[in-house]
Tab-separated table of C-alpha atoms and ligand atoms in Angstrom:
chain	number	residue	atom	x	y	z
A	1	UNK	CA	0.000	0.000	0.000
A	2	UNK	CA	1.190	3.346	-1.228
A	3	UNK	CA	1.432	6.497	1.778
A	4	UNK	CA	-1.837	8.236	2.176
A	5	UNK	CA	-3.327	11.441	3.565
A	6	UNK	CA	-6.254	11.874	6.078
A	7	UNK	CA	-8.610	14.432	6.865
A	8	UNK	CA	-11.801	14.295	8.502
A	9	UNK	CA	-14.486	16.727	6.929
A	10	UNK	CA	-16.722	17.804	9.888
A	11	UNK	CA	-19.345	18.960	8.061
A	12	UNK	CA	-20.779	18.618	3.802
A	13	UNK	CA	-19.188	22.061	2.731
A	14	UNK	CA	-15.917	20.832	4.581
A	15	UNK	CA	-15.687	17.788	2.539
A	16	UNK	CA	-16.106	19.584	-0.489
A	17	UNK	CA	-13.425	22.320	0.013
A	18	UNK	CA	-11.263	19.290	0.810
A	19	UNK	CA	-12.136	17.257	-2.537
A	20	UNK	CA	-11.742	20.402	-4.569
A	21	UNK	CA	-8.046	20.748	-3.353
A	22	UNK	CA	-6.648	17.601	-4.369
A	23	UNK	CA	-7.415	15.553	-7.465
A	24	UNK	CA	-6.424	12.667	-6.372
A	25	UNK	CA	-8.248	12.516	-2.661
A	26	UNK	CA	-10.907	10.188	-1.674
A	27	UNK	CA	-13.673	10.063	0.102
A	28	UNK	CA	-14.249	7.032	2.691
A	29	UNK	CA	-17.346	6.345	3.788
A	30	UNK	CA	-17.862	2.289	5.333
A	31	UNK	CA	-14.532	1.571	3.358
A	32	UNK	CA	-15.378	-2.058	2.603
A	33	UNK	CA	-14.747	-1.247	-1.369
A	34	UNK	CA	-12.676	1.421	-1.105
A	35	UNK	CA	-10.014	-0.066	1.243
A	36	UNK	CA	-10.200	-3.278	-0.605
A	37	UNK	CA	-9.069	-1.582	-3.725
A	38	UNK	CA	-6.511	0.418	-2.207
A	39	UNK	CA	-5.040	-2.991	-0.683
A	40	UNK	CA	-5.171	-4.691	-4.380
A	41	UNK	CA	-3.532	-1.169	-5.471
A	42	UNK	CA	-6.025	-0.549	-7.776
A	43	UNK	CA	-6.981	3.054	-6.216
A	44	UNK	CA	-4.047	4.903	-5.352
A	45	UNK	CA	-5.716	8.005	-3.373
A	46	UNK	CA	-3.026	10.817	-2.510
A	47	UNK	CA	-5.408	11.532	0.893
A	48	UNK	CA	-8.576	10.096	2.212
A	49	UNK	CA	-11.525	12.604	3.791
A	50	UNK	CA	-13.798	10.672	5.586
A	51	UNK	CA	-17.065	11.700	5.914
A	52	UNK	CA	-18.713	9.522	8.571
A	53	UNK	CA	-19.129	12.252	10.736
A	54	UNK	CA	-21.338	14.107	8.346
A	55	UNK	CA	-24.894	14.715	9.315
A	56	UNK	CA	-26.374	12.386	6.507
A	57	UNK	CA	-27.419	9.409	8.537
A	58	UNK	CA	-31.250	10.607	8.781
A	59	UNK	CA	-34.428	8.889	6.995
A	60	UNK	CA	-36.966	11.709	6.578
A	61	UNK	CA	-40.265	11.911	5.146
A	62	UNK	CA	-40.526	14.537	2.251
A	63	UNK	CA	-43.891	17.014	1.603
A	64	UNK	CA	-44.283	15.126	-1.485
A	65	UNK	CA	-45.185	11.876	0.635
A	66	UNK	CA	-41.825	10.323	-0.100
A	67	UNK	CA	-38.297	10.016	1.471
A	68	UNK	CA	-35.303	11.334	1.831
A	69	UNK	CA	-32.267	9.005	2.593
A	70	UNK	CA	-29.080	10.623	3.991
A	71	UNK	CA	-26.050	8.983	2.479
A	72	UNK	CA	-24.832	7.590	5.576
A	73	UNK	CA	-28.071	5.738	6.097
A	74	UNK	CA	-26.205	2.158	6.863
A	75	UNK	CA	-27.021	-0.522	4.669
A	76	UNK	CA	-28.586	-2.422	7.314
A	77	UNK	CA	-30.228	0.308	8.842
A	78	UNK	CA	-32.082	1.246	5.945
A	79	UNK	CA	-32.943	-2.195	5.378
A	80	UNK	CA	-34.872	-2.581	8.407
A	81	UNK	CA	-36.139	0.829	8.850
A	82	UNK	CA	-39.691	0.442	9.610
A	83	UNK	CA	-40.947	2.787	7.077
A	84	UNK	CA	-38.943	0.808	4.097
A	85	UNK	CA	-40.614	-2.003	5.325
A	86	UNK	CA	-43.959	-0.471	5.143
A	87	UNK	CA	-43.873	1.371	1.664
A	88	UNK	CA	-40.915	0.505	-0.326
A	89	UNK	CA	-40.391	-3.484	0.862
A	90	UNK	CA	-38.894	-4.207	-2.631
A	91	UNK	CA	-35.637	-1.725	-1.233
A	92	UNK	CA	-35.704	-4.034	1.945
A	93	UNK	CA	-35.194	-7.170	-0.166
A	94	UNK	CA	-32.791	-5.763	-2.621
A	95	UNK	CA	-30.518	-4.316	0.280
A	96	UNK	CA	-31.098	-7.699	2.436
A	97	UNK	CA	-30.185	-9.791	-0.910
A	98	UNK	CA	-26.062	-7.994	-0.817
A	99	UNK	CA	-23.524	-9.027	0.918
A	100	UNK	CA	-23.553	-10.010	4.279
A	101	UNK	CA	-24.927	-8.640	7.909
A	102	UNK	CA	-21.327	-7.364	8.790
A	103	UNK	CA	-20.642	-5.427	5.445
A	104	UNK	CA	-24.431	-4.369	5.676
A	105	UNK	CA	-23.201	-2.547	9.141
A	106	UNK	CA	-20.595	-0.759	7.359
A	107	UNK	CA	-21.701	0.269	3.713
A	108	UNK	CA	-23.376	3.316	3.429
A	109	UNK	CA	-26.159	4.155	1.137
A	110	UNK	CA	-24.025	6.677	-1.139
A	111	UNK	CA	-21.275	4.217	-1.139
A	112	UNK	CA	-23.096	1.401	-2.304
A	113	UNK	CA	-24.172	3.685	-5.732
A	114	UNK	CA	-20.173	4.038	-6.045
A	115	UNK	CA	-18.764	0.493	-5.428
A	116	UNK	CA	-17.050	-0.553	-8.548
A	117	UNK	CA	-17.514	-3.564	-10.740
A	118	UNK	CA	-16.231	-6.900	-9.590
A	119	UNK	CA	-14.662	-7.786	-12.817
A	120	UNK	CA	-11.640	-9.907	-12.163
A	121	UNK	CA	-9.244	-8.024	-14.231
A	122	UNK	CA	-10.065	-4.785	-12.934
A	123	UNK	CA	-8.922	-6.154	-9.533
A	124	UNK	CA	-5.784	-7.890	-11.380
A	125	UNK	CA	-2.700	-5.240	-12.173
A	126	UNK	CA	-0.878	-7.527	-14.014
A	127	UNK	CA	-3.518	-7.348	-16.275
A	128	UNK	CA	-4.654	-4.793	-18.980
A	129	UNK	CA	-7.907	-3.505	-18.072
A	130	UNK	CA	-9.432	0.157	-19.599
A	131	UNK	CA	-11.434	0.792	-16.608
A	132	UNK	CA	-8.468	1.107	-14.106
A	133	UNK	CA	-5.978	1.821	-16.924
A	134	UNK	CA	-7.708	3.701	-19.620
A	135	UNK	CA	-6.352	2.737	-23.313
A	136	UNK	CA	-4.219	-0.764	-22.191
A	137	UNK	CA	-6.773	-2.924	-23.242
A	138	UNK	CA	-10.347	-5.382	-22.000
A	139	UNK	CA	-8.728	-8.898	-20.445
A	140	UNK	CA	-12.102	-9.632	-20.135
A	141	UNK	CA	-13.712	-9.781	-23.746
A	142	UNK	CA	-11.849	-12.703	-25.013
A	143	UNK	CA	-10.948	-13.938	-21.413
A	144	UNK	CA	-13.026	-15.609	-18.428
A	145	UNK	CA	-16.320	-13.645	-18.821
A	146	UNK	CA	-18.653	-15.520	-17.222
A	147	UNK	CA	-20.179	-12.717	-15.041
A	148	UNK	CA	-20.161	-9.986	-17.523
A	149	UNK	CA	-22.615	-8.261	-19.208
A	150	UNK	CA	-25.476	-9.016	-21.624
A	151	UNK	CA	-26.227	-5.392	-22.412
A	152	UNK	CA	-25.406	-2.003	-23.158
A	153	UNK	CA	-21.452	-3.343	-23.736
A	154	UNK	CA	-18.914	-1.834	-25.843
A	155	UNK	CA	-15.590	-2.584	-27.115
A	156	UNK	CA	-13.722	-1.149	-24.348
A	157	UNK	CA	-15.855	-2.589	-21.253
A	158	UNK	CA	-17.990	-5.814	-20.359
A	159	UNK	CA	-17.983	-4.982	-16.675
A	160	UNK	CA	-21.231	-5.256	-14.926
A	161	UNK	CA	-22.445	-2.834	-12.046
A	162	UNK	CA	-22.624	-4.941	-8.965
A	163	UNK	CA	-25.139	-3.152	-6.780
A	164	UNK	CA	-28.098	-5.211	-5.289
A	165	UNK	CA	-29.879	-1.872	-3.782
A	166	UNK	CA	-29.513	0.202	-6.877
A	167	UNK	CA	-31.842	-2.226	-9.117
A	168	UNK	CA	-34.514	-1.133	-6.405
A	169	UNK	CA	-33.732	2.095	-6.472
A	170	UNK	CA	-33.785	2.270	-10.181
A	171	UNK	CA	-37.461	0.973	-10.115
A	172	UNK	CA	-38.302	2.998	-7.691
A	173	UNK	CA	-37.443	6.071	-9.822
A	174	UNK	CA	-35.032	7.232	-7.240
A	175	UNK	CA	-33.140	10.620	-7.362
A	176	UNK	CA	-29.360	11.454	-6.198
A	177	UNK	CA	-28.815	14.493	-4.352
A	178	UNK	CA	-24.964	15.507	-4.714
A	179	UNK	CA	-23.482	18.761	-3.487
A	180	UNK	CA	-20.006	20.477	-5.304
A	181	UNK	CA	-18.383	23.402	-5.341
A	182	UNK	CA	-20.821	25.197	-7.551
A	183	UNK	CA	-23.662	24.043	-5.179
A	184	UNK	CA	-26.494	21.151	-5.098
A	185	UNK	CA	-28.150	19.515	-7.878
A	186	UNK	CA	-30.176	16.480	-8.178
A	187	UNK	CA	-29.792	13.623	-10.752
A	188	UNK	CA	-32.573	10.884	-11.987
A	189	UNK	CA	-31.242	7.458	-10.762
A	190	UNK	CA	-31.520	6.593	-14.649
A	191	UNK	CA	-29.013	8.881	-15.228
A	192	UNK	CA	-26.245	8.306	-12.341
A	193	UNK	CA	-24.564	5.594	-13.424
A	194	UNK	CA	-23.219	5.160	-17.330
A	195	UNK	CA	-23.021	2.476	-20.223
A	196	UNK	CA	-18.812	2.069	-20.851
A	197	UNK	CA	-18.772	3.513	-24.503
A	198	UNK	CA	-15.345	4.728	-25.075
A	199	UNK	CA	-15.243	5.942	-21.323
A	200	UNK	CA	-15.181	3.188	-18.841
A	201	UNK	CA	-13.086	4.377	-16.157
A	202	UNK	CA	-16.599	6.435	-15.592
A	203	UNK	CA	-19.139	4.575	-13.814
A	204	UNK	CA	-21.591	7.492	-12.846
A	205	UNK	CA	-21.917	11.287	-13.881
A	206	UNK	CA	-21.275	12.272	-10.268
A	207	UNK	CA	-18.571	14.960	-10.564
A	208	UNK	CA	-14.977	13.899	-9.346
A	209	UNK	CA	-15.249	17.227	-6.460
A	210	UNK	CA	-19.226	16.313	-5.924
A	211	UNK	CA	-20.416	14.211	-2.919
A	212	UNK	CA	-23.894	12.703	-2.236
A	213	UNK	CA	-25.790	13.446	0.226
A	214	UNK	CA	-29.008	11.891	0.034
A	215	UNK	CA	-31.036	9.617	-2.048
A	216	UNK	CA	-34.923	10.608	-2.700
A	217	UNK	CA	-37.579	8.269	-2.747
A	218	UNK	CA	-40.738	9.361	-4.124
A	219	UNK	CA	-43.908	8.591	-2.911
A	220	UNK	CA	-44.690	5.560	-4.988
A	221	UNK	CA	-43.519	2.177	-3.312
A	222	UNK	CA	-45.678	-0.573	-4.699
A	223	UNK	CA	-46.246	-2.199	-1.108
A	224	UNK	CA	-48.435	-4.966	-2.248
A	225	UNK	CA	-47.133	-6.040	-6.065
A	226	UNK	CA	-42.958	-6.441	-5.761
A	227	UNK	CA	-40.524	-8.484	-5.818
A	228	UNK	CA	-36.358	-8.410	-5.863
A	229	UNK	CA	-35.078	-11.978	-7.459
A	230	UNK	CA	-31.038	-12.738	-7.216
A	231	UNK	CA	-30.242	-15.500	-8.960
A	232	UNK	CA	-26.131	-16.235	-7.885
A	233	UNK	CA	-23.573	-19.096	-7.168
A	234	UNK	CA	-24.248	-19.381	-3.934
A	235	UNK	CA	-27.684	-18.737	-1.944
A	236	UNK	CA	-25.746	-16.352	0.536
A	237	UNK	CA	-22.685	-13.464	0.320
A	238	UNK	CA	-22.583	-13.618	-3.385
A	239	UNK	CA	-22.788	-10.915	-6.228
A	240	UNK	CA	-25.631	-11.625	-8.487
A	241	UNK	CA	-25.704	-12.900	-11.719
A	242	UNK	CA	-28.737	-11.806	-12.759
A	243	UNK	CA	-31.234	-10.426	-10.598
A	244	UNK	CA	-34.600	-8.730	-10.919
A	245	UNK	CA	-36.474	-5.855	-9.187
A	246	UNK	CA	-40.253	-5.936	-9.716
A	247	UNK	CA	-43.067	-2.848	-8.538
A	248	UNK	CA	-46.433	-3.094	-9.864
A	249	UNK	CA	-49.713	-1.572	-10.357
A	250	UNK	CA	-52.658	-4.043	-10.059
A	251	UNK	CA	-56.235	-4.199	-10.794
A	252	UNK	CA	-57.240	-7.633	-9.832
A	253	UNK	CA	-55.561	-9.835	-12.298
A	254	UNK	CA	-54.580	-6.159	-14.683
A	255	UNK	CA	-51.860	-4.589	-14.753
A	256	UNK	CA	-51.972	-1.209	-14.384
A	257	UNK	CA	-48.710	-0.118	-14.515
A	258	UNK	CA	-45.697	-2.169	-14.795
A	259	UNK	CA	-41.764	-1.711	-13.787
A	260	UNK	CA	-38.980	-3.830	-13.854
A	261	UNK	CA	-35.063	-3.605	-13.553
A	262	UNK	CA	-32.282	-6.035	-14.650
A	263	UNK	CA	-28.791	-6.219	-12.348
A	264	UNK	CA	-26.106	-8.214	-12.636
A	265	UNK	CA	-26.097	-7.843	-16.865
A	266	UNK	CA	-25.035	-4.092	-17.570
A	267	UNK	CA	-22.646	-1.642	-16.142
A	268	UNK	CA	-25.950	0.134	-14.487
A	269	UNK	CA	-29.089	-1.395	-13.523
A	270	UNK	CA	-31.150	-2.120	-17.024
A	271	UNK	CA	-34.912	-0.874	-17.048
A	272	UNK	CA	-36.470	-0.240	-20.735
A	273	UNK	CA	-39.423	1.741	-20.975
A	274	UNK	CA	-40.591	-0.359	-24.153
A	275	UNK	CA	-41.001	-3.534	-22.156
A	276	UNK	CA	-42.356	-2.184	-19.494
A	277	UNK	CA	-45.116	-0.566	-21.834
A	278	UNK	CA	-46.069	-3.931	-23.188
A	279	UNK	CA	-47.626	-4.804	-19.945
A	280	UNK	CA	-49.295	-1.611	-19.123
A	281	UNK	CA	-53.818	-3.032	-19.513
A	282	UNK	CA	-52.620	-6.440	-20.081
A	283	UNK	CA	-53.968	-9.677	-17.922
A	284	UNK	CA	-51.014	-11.342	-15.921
A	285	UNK	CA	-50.121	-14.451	-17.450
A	286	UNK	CA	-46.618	-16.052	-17.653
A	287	UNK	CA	-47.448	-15.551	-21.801
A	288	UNK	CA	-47.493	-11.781	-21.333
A	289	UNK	CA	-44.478	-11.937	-18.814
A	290	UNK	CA	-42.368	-14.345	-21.601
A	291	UNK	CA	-43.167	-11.214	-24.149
A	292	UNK	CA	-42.036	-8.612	-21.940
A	293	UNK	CA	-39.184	-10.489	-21.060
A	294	UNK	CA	-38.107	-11.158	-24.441
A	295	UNK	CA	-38.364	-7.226	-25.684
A	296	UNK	CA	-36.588	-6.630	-22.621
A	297	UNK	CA	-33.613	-8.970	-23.798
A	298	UNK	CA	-33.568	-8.112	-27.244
A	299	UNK	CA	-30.642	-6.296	-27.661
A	300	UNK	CA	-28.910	-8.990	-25.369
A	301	UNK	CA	-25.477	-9.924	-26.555
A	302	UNK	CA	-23.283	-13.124	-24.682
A	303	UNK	CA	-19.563	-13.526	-24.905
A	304	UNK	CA	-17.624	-17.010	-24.944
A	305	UNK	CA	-18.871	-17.791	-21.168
A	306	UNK	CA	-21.848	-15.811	-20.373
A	307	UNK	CA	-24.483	-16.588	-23.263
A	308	UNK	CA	-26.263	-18.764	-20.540
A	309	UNK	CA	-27.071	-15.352	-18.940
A	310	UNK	CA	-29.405	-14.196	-21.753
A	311	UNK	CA	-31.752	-17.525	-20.784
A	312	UNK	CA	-31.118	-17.045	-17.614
A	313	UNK	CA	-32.455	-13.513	-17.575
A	314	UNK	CA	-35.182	-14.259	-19.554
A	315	UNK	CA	-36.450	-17.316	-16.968
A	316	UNK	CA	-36.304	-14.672	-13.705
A	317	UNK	CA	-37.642	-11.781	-15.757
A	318	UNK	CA	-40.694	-14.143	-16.290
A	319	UNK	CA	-40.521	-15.743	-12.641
A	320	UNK	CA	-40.247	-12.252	-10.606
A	321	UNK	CA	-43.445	-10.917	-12.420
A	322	UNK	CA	-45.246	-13.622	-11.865
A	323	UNK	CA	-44.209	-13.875	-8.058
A	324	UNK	CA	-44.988	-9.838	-7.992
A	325	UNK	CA	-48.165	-10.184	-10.042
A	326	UNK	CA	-49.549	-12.522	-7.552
A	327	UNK	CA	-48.467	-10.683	-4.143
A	328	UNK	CA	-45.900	-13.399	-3.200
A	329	UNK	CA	-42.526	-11.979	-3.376
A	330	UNK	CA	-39.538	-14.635	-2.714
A	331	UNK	CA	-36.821	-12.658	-1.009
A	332	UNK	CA	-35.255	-12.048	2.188
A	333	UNK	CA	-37.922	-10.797	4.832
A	334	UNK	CA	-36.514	-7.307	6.389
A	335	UNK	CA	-38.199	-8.500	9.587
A	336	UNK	CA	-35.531	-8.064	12.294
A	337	UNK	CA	-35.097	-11.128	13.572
A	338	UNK	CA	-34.390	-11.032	17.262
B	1	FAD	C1	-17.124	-9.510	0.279
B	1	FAD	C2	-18.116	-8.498	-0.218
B	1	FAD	C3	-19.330	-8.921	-0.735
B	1	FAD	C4	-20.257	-7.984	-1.196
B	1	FAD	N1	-21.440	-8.414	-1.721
B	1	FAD	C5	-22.323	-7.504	-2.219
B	1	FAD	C6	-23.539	-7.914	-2.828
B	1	FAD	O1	-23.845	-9.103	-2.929
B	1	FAD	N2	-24.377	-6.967	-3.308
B	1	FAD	C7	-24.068	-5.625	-3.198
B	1	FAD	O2	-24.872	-4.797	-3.645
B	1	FAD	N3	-22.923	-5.212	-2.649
B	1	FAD	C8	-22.058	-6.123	-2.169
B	1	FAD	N4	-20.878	-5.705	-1.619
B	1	FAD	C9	-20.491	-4.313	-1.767
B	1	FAD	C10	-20.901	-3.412	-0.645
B	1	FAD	O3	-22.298	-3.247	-0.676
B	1	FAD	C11	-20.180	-2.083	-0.914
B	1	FAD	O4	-18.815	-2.310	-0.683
B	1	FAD	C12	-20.690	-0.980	-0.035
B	1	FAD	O5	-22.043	-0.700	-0.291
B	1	FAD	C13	-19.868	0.292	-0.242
B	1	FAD	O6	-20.243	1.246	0.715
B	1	FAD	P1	-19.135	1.921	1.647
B	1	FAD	O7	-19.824	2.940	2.476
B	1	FAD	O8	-18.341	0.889	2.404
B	1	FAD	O9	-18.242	2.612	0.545
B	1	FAD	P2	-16.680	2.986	0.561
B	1	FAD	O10	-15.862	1.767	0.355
B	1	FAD	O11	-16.361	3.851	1.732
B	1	FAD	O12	-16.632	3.905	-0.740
B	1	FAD	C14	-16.899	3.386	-2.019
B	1	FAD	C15	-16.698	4.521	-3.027
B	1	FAD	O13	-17.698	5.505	-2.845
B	1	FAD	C16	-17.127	6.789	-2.587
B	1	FAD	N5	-18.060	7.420	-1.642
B	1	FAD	C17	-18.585	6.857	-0.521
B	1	FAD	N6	-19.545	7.648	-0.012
B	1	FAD	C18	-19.626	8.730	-0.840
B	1	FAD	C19	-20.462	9.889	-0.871
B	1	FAD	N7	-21.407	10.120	0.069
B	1	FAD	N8	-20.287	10.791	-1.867
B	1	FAD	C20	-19.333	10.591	-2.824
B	1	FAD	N9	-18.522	9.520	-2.844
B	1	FAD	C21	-18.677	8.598	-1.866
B	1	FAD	C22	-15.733	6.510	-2.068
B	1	FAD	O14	-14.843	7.566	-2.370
B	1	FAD	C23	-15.371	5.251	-2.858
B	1	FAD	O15	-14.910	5.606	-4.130
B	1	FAD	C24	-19.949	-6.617	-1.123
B	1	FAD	C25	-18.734	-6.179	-0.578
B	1	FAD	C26	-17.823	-7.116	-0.132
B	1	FAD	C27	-16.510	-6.625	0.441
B	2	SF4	S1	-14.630	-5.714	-18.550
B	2	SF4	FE1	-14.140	-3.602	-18.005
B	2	SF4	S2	-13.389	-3.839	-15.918
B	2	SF4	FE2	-13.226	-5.867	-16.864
B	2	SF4	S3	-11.203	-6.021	-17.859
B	2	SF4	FE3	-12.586	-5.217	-19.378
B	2	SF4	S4	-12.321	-2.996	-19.163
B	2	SF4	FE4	-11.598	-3.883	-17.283
């Protein structure tokens, strides 16, 4: 590990001056990505400012009948917050899916928006790899692949976002809040994170001096129609390889309005309007679900290892409708167990 800085910002205007200052500083916020890439060497920060002190660690209803998440929210604690539970349960289950209880206790809420892919290479020096080193080269594309994604992929990048909560939060319509020096602005979840292009070494549009502060839920939680499906190795304390976030809008066996995000096959969680229009007045039936599922996939692309994912993808796609169309979500309950 390479000599480091540290500052502690003691409030959000603070931790901006302190960003601005150095190009090459860090925020830390849990650390449980962060300090795992700085022990693999793959960030190098000149200084770390850690924020944990910052006031962000509030959950706070909003006059619009939503809520506002401070970006310190732990993982966990957001998770079992009772008024997750009660109007945005398909956040719970997404959250509750990730990693494990420990890591849950440390990763924040803004963190988990910025963890970075898990692609093998990127972790690997000795290997070429655009995102961490732009212009050497994907080890990925003709190498082991088998995670990588299905979508939105270009010749520079396969990697795949690996977020569990953001697939919620992307069906959920979410918004960022992010402060910098030239103030506070707010950015649609759609439009945080980024497809690799030419430009992989940029997972999000958050500015390199900006910091979030809060995530914004609006009021819509679909409390009775959700689900959040992880499909992965292992049934515990792995990444996904394809999972599926569900909210809808029934009318007895209609659906009235329809949404549905992809994780574990693009570099940001995949939601297409045009699929989820296909349902909108249509009677649930695993026929409907196959056809939404297949617009949503038809773009879908698999390298040597990970063609199994486009099937794969397709069979959840169909399977979490169905389990949100009929009210019985199969995911982890965010009832504290005591
Ligand atoms: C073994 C293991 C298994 C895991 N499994 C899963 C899983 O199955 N599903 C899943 O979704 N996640 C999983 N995770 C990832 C985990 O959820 C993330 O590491 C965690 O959410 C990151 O949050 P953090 O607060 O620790 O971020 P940090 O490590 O502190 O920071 C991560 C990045 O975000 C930046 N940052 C942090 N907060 C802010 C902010 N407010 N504003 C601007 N920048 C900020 C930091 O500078 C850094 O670049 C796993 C992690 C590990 C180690
Ligand atoms: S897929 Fe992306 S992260 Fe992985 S080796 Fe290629 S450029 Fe690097």
């Amino acid at each position: 590990m390479i000599n480091f800085g540290y500052a502690r910002a003691n409030d959000v205007a603070e931790a901006v001056r302190l960003i601005a200052a150095d190009p090459n500083a860090k925020f830390i916020a849990g650390g449980t990505n962060l300090v795992d890439l700085m022990k693999e060497d793959v960030e190098r920060p000149t200084s770390l400012i850690d924020i944990t002190r910052l006031p962000l660690t509030k959950v706070e209803e909003t006059s619009g009948g939503g809520l506002r998440i401070g970006a310190l929210v732990p993982n966990s604690d957001l998770a079992f917050h009772p008024l997750i539970g009660q109007r945005y349960p398909v956040l719970g289950s997404a959250i509750l899916a990730g990693a494990s209880q420990q890591l849950r206790n440390m990763a924040s809420t803004g963190g988990n928006l910025l963890q970075r892919t898990r692609c093998a290479y990127f972790y690997d020096t000795a290997t070429p790899c655009n995102k961490r080193e732009p212009g050497s080269g994907c080890s990925a594309i003709n190498g082991i692949n088998r995670g990588h994604a299905i979508l939105g992929t270009s010749e520079a990048c396969i990697a795949v976002h690996p977020s569990d909560m953001c697939v919620a939060l992307r069906v959920l319509d979410a918004t960022v809040h992010v402060a910098g020096p030239s103030g506070e602005r707010a950015i649609a979840f759609a439009d945080f994170h980024r497809l690799p292009g030419d430009t992989p070494q940029r997972d999000t549009n958050l500015g390199r001096d900006e910091i979030i502060t809060a995530i914004e839920l609006p009021a819509q939680g679909f409390t009775k129609n959700y689900t959040y499906l992880k499909i992965r190795d292992r049934l515990s304390y792995a990444f996904a390889l394809v999972s599926v976030a569900v909210g809808l809008e029934m009318d007895g066996n209609t659906i009235r309005q329809a949404r549905f995000a992809l994780g574990g096959v693009a570099h940001k969680p995949w939601r297409d309007p045009t699929a989820e229009a296909a349902l909108n007045g249509q009677t649930a039936s695993p026929e409907v679900f196959r056809r939404a599922a297949d617009t949503l996939l038809r773009d879908a692309k698999g390298y040597a290892h990970n063609t199994f994912k486009i099937e794969l993808a397709r069979r959840a796609t169909i399977r979490a409708l169905s389990q949100a169309a009929r009210g019985t979500p199969q995911s982890q309950s965010n009832k504290k167990i005591v």
